[in-house]
């Protein structure tokens, strides 16, 4: 039981490149979330999903897209990478709203 | 938006109790108070949560003020492994936007 896995662990992108951050869970939880964490700051919600086929914007969605075709996977897409997207990205899951969230190990992204 | 205020940093000696305060004066009646912590280079991990009554678990205790405008996370005996950033979190009053993380309190534990 791995919980929440994220790939890759670290990536360097050039400005304008695109990439997909992967998040997979094996706990069969309905709720999934993407956060970003800038140095020395707290986490900010980018997108979330309450179940397969349903996604919605969080606090900072600009420059990102998500999809949720299965319960297990919630990929985050960056279409045109910008230096402002340099951050650590965390995926999280929960069984229901307000319940405990379980976080993945994070993906460190550097855009140069 | 329900927001929290925490001290930027605190220090504790090993094996002593630690009281981490949090102010949340705009909390709504249905908001749970959650605490998470983040160890260096890791994702946040759940510590404890509560609504109105004080709560205890194997990691910590949560003391909630009677008016719910503040709370305190209590680590009964700090260890070096407890050095982390501790986040006091409320749910935004919008469906789905579950948690808002502030900058948290960086706890240092001295041997």
CSV table of C-alpha atoms in Angstrom, one decimal:
chain,number,residue,atom,x,y,z
A,1,UNK,CA,0.0,0.0,0.0
A,2,UNK,CA,2.0,3.0,-1.3
A,3,UNK,CA,-0.7,5.6,-0.6
A,4,UNK,CA,0.1,8.5,-2.9
A,5,UNK,CA,2.9,8.4,-5.4
A,6,UNK,CA,4.2,11.2,-7.5
A,7,UNK,CA,6.5,11.2,-10.5
A,8,UNK,CA,8.9,12.6,-11.4
A,9,UNK,CA,10.7,13.6,-8.2
A,10,UNK,CA,12.6,16.4,-9.8
A,11,UNK,CA,12.5,18.0,-13.2
A,12,UNK,CA,14.2,21.0,-15.0
A,13,UNK,CA,12.2,22.6,-17.7
A,14,UNK,CA,13.0,25.4,-20.2
A,15,UNK,CA,10.6,28.3,-20.5
A,16,UNK,CA,7.8,27.4,-22.9
A,17,UNK,CA,8.1,23.6,-22.5
A,18,UNK,CA,5.3,21.5,-21.3
A,19,UNK,CA,5.1,18.6,-18.9
A,20,UNK,CA,2.7,16.4,-16.9
A,21,UNK,CA,3.1,15.7,-13.2
A,22,UNK,CA,1.7,12.4,-12.3
A,23,UNK,CA,-0.2,11.5,-9.2
A,24,UNK,CA,-1.5,8.0,-8.4
A,25,UNK,CA,-3.2,6.7,-5.3
A,26,UNK,CA,-4.1,3.2,-4.2
A,27,UNK,CA,-6.4,4.1,-1.3
A,28,UNK,CA,-9.6,4.4,-3.4
A,29,UNK,CA,-10.2,7.9,-2.1
A,30,UNK,CA,-12.6,10.2,-4.0
A,31,UNK,CA,-11.0,13.5,-3.3
A,32,UNK,CA,-7.7,14.5,-4.9
A,33,UNK,CA,-5.8,17.8,-4.7
A,34,UNK,CA,-2.8,19.5,-6.3
A,35,UNK,CA,-0.9,22.1,-4.2
A,36,UNK,CA,2.2,24.1,-4.9
A,37,UNK,CA,4.7,25.3,-2.3
A,38,UNK,CA,7.1,28.1,-3.0
A,39,UNK,CA,10.2,28.4,-0.8
A,40,UNK,CA,9.4,29.4,2.8
A,41,UNK,CA,5.7,29.5,2.1
A,42,UNK,CA,2.7,27.4,2.9
A,43,UNK,CA,0.9,25.4,0.3
A,44,UNK,CA,-1.6,26.8,-2.2
A,45,UNK,CA,-4.3,24.8,-3.8
A,46,UNK,CA,-4.1,24.6,-7.6
A,47,UNK,CA,-6.9,22.2,-8.6
A,48,UNK,CA,-9.0,19.6,-6.9
A,49,UNK,CA,-11.3,16.7,-7.8
A,50,UNK,CA,-14.2,15.2,-5.9
A,51,UNK,CA,-14.3,12.1,-8.1
A,52,UNK,CA,-13.6,10.7,-11.5
A,53,UNK,CA,-14.7,13.1,-14.2
A,54,UNK,CA,-15.1,16.1,-11.9
A,55,UNK,CA,-12.5,18.8,-11.4
A,56,UNK,CA,-12.5,22.4,-10.2
A,57,UNK,CA,-10.1,25.3,-9.7
A,58,UNK,CA,-8.4,26.1,-6.5
A,59,UNK,CA,-6.7,29.3,-5.4
A,60,UNK,CA,-4.0,29.5,-8.1
A,61,UNK,CA,-5.1,27.5,-11.3
A,62,UNK,CA,-3.7,29.8,-14.0
A,63,UNK,CA,-1.1,28.1,-16.1
A,64,UNK,CA,-2.2,24.6,-15.2
A,65,UNK,CA,-4.7,22.0,-16.3
A,66,UNK,CA,-5.9,18.7,-14.8
A,67,UNK,CA,-8.0,15.7,-15.7
A,68,UNK,CA,-9.5,12.9,-13.7
A,69,UNK,CA,-10.5,10.0,-15.9
A,70,UNK,CA,-10.0,7.4,-13.1
A,71,UNK,CA,-10.3,7.3,-9.3
A,72,UNK,CA,-6.6,6.5,-9.1
A,73,UNK,CA,-4.9,9.1,-11.3
A,74,UNK,CA,-5.0,12.9,-11.2
A,75,UNK,CA,-2.3,14.3,-13.5
A,76,UNK,CA,-1.4,18.0,-13.5
A,77,UNK,CA,-0.4,19.5,-16.9
A,78,UNK,CA,1.8,22.6,-17.5
A,79,UNK,CA,1.4,23.7,-21.0
A,80,UNK,CA,3.8,26.6,-21.3
A,81,UNK,CA,6.3,26.6,-18.4
A,82,UNK,CA,7.2,29.9,-16.9
A,83,UNK,CA,9.8,30.7,-14.2
A,84,UNK,CA,7.0,31.6,-11.8
A,85,UNK,CA,6.0,27.9,-11.8
A,86,UNK,CA,9.3,27.0,-10.2
A,87,UNK,CA,8.0,25.3,-7.0
A,88,UNK,CA,7.4,22.0,-5.2
A,89,UNK,CA,4.2,20.3,-6.2
A,90,UNK,CA,2.3,18.1,-3.8
A,91,UNK,CA,-0.6,15.8,-4.6
A,92,UNK,CA,-3.0,14.9,-1.8
A,93,UNK,CA,-6.0,12.7,-1.3
A,94,UNK,CA,-8.8,12.4,1.2
A,95,UNK,CA,-11.8,10.2,1.7
A,96,UNK,CA,-14.3,13.1,2.1
A,97,UNK,CA,-14.2,16.8,2.5
A,98,UNK,CA,-12.7,17.9,5.8
A,99,UNK,CA,-11.2,14.5,6.4
A,100,UNK,CA,-7.5,13.8,6.8
A,101,UNK,CA,-5.5,14.5,3.7
A,102,UNK,CA,-2.6,12.2,2.8
A,103,UNK,CA,0.2,13.9,0.8
A,104,UNK,CA,2.6,12.5,-1.7
A,105,UNK,CA,6.3,13.1,-1.5
A,106,UNK,CA,6.3,16.0,-4.0
A,107,UNK,CA,7.7,16.9,-7.3
A,108,UNK,CA,10.4,19.6,-7.4
A,109,UNK,CA,10.2,21.7,-10.6
A,110,UNK,CA,12.7,24.2,-11.8
A,111,UNK,CA,11.9,26.3,-14.8
A,112,UNK,CA,14.8,28.1,-16.4
B,1,UNK,CA,-12.2,33.4,4.2
B,2,UNK,CA,-11.4,31.8,7.5
B,3,UNK,CA,-7.7,32.5,8.2
B,4,UNK,CA,-5.2,31.6,10.9
B,5,UNK,CA,-2.4,33.4,12.6
B,6,UNK,CA,0.6,31.6,14.0
B,7,UNK,CA,4.1,32.6,15.2
B,8,UNK,CA,6.7,32.3,12.6
B,9,UNK,CA,9.0,30.2,14.7
B,10,UNK,CA,9.4,28.6,18.1
B,11,UNK,CA,12.1,26.8,20.0
B,12,UNK,CA,11.9,24.0,22.5
B,13,UNK,CA,14.3,21.8,24.4
B,14,UNK,CA,14.2,18.1,23.8
B,15,UNK,CA,11.8,16.2,26.1
B,16,UNK,CA,10.0,19.3,27.2
B,17,UNK,CA,6.4,20.1,26.3
B,18,UNK,CA,5.7,22.4,23.5
B,19,UNK,CA,2.6,24.6,23.1
B,20,UNK,CA,2.0,25.9,19.6
B,21,UNK,CA,-0.6,28.6,19.4
B,22,UNK,CA,-3.0,29.5,16.6
B,23,UNK,CA,-5.5,32.3,16.3
B,24,UNK,CA,-8.5,31.9,14.1
B,25,UNK,CA,-10.9,34.7,15.1
B,26,UNK,CA,-13.1,34.5,11.9
B,27,UNK,CA,-13.7,30.7,12.2
B,28,UNK,CA,-17.2,29.6,11.2
B,29,UNK,CA,-19.3,27.3,13.3
B,30,UNK,CA,-18.8,24.3,11.2
B,31,UNK,CA,-15.1,24.6,10.5
B,32,UNK,CA,-12.9,22.0,11.9
B,33,UNK,CA,-9.4,23.0,13.1
B,34,UNK,CA,-6.7,20.9,11.5
B,35,UNK,CA,-3.1,20.6,12.3
B,36,UNK,CA,-0.5,19.3,9.9
B,37,UNK,CA,3.2,19.3,10.1
B,38,UNK,CA,5.9,19.2,7.4
B,39,UNK,CA,9.3,17.6,8.0
B,40,UNK,CA,12.2,18.9,5.9
B,41,UNK,CA,11.9,17.8,2.2
B,42,UNK,CA,8.6,15.9,2.8
B,43,UNK,CA,5.0,16.4,2.2
B,44,UNK,CA,2.7,17.6,5.1
B,45,UNK,CA,1.4,14.9,7.4
B,46,UNK,CA,-1.7,14.9,9.5
B,47,UNK,CA,-1.3,15.6,13.2
B,48,UNK,CA,-4.7,16.1,14.7
B,49,UNK,CA,-8.0,17.9,14.2
B,50,UNK,CA,-11.1,18.9,16.3
B,51,UNK,CA,-14.3,20.9,16.3
B,52,UNK,CA,-15.1,22.1,19.8
B,53,UNK,CA,-13.8,19.7,22.4
B,54,UNK,CA,-10.2,19.1,23.2
B,55,UNK,CA,-8.7,16.1,21.4
B,56,UNK,CA,-5.9,13.7,22.1
B,57,UNK,CA,-4.1,11.2,19.9
B,58,UNK,CA,-0.8,9.4,20.0
B,59,UNK,CA,1.0,12.3,18.4
B,60,UNK,CA,-0.4,15.3,20.2
B,61,UNK,CA,-3.2,17.1,22.0
B,62,UNK,CA,-5.4,19.9,20.7
B,63,UNK,CA,-6.8,22.4,23.1
B,64,UNK,CA,-9.6,24.5,21.7
B,65,UNK,CA,-10.7,27.7,23.3
B,66,UNK,CA,-14.3,27.9,24.4
B,67,UNK,CA,-15.1,30.6,21.9
B,68,UNK,CA,-13.1,28.7,19.2
B,69,UNK,CA,-11.2,31.7,18.2
B,70,UNK,CA,-7.9,30.1,19.1
B,71,UNK,CA,-6.4,26.7,19.6
B,72,UNK,CA,-3.1,25.2,20.9
B,73,UNK,CA,-1.3,22.2,19.7
B,74,UNK,CA,0.5,20.4,22.5
B,75,UNK,CA,3.4,18.1,22.0
B,76,UNK,CA,3.9,16.5,25.4
B,77,UNK,CA,7.6,15.6,25.1
B,78,UNK,CA,9.4,17.1,22.1
B,79,UNK,CA,11.9,15.0,20.3
B,80,UNK,CA,14.4,16.0,17.7
B,81,UNK,CA,12.1,14.3,15.1
B,82,UNK,CA,9.4,16.8,16.0
B,83,UNK,CA,11.4,19.6,14.4
B,84,UNK,CA,9.2,20.7,11.5
B,85,UNK,CA,6.8,23.4,10.2
B,86,UNK,CA,3.4,23.1,11.9
B,87,UNK,CA,0.4,24.4,10.1
B,88,UNK,CA,-2.9,25.3,11.7
B,89,UNK,CA,-5.6,25.1,9.0
B,90,UNK,CA,-9.2,25.9,8.6
B,91,UNK,CA,-11.4,24.9,5.7
B,92,UNK,CA,-12.5,27.7,3.4
B,93,UNK,CA,-16.2,28.2,3.4
B,94,UNK,CA,-16.5,27.1,-0.2
B,95,UNK,CA,-17.3,23.6,-1.4
B,96,UNK,CA,-14.2,21.7,-2.3
B,97,UNK,CA,-11.5,24.2,-1.3
B,98,UNK,CA,-10.6,22.1,1.7
B,99,UNK,CA,-7.6,23.6,3.3
B,100,UNK,CA,-5.7,26.9,3.3
B,101,UNK,CA,-2.2,26.6,4.5
B,102,UNK,CA,-0.5,29.7,5.9
B,103,UNK,CA,3.3,29.9,6.4
B,104,UNK,CA,3.0,27.9,9.7
B,105,UNK,CA,5.3,27.8,12.7
B,106,UNK,CA,8.8,26.5,12.3
B,107,UNK,CA,9.6,24.5,15.4
B,108,UNK,CA,13.2,23.9,16.4
B,109,UNK,CA,14.0,21.3,19.0
B,110,UNK,CA,17.3,21.7,20.8
B,111,UNK,CA,19.1,18.7,22.3
